[in-house]
C-alpha positions as a printed Julia matrix, in Angstrom:
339×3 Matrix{Float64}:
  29.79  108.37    5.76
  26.81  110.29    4.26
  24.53  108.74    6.12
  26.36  109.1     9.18
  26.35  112.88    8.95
  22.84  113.09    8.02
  21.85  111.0    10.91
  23.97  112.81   13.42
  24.12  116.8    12.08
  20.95  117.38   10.0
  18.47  115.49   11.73
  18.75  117.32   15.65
  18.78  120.25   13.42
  15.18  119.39   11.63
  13.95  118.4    15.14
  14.62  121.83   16.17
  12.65  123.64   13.5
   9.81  121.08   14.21
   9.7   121.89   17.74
   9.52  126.22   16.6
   6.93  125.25   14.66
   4.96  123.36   16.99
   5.15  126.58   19.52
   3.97  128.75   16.6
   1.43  126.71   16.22
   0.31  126.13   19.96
   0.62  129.99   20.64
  -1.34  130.72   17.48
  -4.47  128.38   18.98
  -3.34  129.73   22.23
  -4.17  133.35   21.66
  -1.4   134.31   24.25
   2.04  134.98   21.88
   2.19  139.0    23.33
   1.16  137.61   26.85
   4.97  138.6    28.55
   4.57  139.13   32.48
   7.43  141.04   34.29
   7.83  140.31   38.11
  10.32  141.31   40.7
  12.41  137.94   41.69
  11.99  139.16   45.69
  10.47  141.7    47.4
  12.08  142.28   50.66
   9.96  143.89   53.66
  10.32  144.36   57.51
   7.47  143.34   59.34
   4.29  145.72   59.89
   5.59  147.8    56.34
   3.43  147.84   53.32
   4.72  145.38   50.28
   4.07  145.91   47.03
   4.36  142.69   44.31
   5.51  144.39   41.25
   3.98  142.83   38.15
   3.15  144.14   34.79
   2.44  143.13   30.79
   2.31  144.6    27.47
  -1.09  145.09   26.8
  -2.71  144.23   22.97
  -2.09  146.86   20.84
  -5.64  146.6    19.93
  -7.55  145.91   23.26
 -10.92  144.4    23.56
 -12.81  142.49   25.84
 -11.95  142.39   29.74
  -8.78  141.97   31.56
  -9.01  139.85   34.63
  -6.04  139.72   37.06
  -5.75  137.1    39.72
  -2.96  136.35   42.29
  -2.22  133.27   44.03
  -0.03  132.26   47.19
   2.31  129.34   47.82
   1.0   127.34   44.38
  -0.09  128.34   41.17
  -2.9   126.15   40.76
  -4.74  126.83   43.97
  -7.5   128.95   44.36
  -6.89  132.95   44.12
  -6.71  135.14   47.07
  -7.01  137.99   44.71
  -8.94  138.17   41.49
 -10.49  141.25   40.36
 -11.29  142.24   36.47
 -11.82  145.1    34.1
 -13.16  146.03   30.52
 -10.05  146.47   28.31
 -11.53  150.11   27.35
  -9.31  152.81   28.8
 -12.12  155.33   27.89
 -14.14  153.51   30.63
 -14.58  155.73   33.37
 -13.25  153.41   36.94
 -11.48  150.44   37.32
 -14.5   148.56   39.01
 -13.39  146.12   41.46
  -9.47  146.47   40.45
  -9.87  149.85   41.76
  -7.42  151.15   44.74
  -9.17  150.8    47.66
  -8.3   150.33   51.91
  -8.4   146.36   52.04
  -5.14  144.54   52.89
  -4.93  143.24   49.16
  -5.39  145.76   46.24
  -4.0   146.89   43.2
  -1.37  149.76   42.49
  -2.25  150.68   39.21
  -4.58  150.43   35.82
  -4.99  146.62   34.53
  -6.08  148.28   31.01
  -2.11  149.78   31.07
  -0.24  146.45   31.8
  -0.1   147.2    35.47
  -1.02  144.38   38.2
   1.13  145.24   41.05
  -0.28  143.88   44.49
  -0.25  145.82   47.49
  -0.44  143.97   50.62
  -0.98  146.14   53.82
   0.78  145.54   57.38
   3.22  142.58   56.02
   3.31  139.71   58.88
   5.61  136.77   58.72
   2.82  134.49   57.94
   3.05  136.32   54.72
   6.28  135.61   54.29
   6.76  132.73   50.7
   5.99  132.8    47.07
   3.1   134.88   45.19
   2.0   134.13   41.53
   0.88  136.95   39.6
  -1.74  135.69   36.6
  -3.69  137.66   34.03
  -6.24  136.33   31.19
  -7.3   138.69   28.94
 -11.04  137.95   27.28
 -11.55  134.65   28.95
  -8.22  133.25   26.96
  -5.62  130.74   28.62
  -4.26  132.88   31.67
  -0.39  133.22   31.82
   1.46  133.36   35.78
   4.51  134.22   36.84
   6.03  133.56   40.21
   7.72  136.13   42.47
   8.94  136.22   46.15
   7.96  137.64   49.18
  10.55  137.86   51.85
   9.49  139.36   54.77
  11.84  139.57   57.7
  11.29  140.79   61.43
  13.23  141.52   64.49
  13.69  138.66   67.74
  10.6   138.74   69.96
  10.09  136.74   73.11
   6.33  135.66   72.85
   6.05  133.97   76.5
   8.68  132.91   79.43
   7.17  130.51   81.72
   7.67  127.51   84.3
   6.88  123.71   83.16
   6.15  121.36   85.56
   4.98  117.64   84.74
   4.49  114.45   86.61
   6.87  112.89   83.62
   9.53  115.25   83.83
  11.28  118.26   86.3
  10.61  121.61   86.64
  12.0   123.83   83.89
  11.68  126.96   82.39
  10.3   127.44   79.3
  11.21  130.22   76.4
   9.04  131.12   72.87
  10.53  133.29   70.43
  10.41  134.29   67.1
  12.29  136.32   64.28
  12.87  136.15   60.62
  15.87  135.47   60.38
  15.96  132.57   63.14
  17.19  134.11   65.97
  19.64  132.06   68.1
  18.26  131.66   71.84
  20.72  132.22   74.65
  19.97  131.29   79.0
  21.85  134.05   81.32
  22.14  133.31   84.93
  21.45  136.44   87.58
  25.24  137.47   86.96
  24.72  138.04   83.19
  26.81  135.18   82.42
  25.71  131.85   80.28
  24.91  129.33   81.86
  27.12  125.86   81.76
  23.69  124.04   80.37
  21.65  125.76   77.76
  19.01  123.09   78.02
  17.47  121.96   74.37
  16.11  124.44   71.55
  13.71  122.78   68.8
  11.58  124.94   66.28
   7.7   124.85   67.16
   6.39  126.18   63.95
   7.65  128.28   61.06
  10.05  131.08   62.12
   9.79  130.38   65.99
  11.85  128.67   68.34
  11.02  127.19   72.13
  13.91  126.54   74.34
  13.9   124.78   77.94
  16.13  124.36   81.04
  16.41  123.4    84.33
  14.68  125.67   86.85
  15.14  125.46   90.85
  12.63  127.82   92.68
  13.41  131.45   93.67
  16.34  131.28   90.77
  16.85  134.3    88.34
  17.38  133.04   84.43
  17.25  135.63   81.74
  16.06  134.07   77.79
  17.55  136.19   75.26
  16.83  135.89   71.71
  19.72  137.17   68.86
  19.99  137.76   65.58
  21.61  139.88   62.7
  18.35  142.5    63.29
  18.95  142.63   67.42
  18.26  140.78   70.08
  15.28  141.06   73.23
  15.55  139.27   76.57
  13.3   138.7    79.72
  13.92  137.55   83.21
  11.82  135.32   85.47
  10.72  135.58   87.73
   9.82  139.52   86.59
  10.23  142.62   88.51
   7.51  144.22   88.72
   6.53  144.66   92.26
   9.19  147.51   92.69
   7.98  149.33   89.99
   4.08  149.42   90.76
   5.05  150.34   94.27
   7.01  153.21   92.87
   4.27  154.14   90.72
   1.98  154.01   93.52
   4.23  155.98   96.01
   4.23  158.74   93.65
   0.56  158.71   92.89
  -0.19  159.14   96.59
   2.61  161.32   97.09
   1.52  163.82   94.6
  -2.48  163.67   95.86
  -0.8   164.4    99.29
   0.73  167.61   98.23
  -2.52  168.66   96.64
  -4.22  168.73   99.39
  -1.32  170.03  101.26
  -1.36  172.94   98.84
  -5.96  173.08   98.92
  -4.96  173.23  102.79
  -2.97  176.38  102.54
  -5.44  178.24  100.27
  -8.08  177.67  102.96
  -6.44  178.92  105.99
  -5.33  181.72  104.48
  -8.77  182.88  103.1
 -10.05  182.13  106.99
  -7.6   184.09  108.25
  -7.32  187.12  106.22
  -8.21  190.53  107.92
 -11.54  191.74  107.0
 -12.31  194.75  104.88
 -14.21  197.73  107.01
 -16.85  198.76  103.96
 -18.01  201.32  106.1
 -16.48  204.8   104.68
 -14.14  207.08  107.02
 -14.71  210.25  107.14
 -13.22  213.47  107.9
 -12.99  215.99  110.45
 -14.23  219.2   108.66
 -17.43  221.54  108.99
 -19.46  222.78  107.2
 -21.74  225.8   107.94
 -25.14  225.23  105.74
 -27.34  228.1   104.74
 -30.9   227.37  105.75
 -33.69  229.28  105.1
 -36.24  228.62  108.12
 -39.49  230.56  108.19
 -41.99  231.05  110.87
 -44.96  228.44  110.49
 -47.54  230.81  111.93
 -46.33  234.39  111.59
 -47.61  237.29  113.26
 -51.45  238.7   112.89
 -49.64  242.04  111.33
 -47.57  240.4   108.71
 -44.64  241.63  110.31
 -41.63  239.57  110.63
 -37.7   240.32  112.6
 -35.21  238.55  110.25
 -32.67  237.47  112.21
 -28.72  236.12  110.64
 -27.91  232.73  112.64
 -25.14  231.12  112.27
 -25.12  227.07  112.41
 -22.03  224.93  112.36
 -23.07  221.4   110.43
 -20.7   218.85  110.36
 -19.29  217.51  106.94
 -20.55  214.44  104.93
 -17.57  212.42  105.87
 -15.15  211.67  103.59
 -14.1   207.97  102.49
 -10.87  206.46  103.23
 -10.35  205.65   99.42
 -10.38  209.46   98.95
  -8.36  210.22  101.78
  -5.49  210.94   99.78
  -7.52  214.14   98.62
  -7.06  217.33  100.37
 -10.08  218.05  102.26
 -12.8   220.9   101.42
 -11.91  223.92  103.0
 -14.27  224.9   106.03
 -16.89  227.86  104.31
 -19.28  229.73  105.66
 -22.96  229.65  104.85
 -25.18  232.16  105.96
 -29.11  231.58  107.0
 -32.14  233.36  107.38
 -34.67  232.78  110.1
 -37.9   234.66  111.17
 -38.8   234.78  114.45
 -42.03  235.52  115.73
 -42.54  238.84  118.63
């Protein structure tokens, strides 16, 4: 019965101090016991955001050496699309090539702190899966932890187009894509679903091509739908109207321009023109003039003679029509004339 109990009780328990010992050991060789990495389980994002990866560790609590961070996609073992390393020195000046920078991958934070967050720029669904965040610190065994990127996007309709093959009829042809999987839906002219939806199949990761039966001249709308919205486009497309409209106005506008140029023109030829010349007034003037003899006579002697003479006024402008006019004066002038 001993035996028994010994076999079955104290035995698993030896096994289990064995195996604690075995990890002491191993981490002891290792180097990495205070190696613990922290990463977010998923890390949602809408397509065209920024995404940051949150990872971090406790850093030795006496550092030396250099800290080298690396990040992998999709497997842990494959090569590094990220990898970037530091001196463990926080009274180094910079962070090198782990320093912040404007490419679409780059870190959030100080390495030499515990911080290797990823930052990826302009998320895109072929981003979209798992991420392994690694560090090795002074070329020891490199620890990585897995977290997940989830990126989703609203339904897009990538192309709408007619199929035609010896091997098969005509059909029309619909691509979209969305993350989540949007569910693709054939409207006839009337806005109503048509009877046959044709076939849908999935053409790559997180897009979806679906195909029916087309007769020429017909109207069939693909729309796409899912929990984030829905788009939809009609063939044959519209779009004669609205360049014509676009067109009508251009012309119509350049018309009334000139319409307007027109206008201006005739005006200006038509305008009265402007007499520069000045107006003047009626009133006289009588000017004192002093006129002497040119030869007088042999004697000296000379009659002085008062003669009156009536000159007519500088004439006065029109702008200064509104002035009263100079009074009328008179001006008195002496002549000699000869005996």
């Amino acid at each position: 019965m001993f035996d028994f109990i010994h076999l079955f009780v104290m035995r698993p328990r030896m096994w289990q101090q064995n195996q604690r010992i075995f990890l002491l050991l191993s981490v002891m060789v290792t180097g990495s016991c205070w190696v613990h990495l922290k990463v977010s389980p998923e890390v949602p994002a809408s397509r065209g955001e920024d995404a940051v990866l949150n990872c971090s560790f406790t850093p030795p609590q006496h550092p030396s050496g250099e800290i080298t961070v690396r990040w992998f996609a999709r497997e842990p073992n494959s090569s590094p699309f990220f990898s970037c390393s530091v001196k463990n020195d926080l009274a180094t000046q910079g962070l090198g090539d782990c320093s912040y920078s404007e490419f679409t991958h780059s870190l959030t934070g100080d390495p030499r702190r515990g911080e290797l967050s990823l930052l990826i720029r302009a998320v895109q669904l072929t981003d979209n899966g798992p991420y392994y965040c690694g560090v090795e610190l002074d070329g020891q065994r490199s620890v990585s932890k897995k977290t997940q990127l989830r990126v989703t996007a609203e339904p897009q309709i990538l192309s709408l187009v007619v199929v035609e093959t010896d091997s098969a009829p005509r059909s029309l042809e619909c691509e979209v894509e969305g993350n989540p999987l949007p569910k693709l839906v054939w409207l006839s002219a009337s806005k109503f679903m048509l009877d046959d939806q044709g076939e849908t199949s999935q053409s790559r990761p997180f897009r979806l091509i679906g195909k029916v039966p087309y007769l020429e001249e017909e109207e069939l709308t693909c729309r796409a739908e899912s929990e984030l919205g829905g788009a939809q486009l009609t063939y044959p497309t519209h779009q004669a109207p609205l360049i014509t409209v676009v067109v009508c106005g251009l012309m119509g506008a350049l018309l009334l321009l000139l319409l307007f140029i027109g206008v201006i023109v005739h005006c200006r030829r038509n305008r009265a023109p402007v007499d520069s010349s000045p107006v003047y007034g009626n009133a006289d003037v009588v000017e004192k003039h002093r006129v002497r003899a040119s030869d007088p006579p042999s004697n000296g002697d000379s009659e002085i003679q008062t003669v009156y003479s009536a000159l007519g006024t500088p004439p006065v402008p029109q702008q200064l029509s509104s002035r009263a006019p100079p009074e009328p004066g008179i001006l008195y002038t002496a002549i000699n004339f000869q005996q």
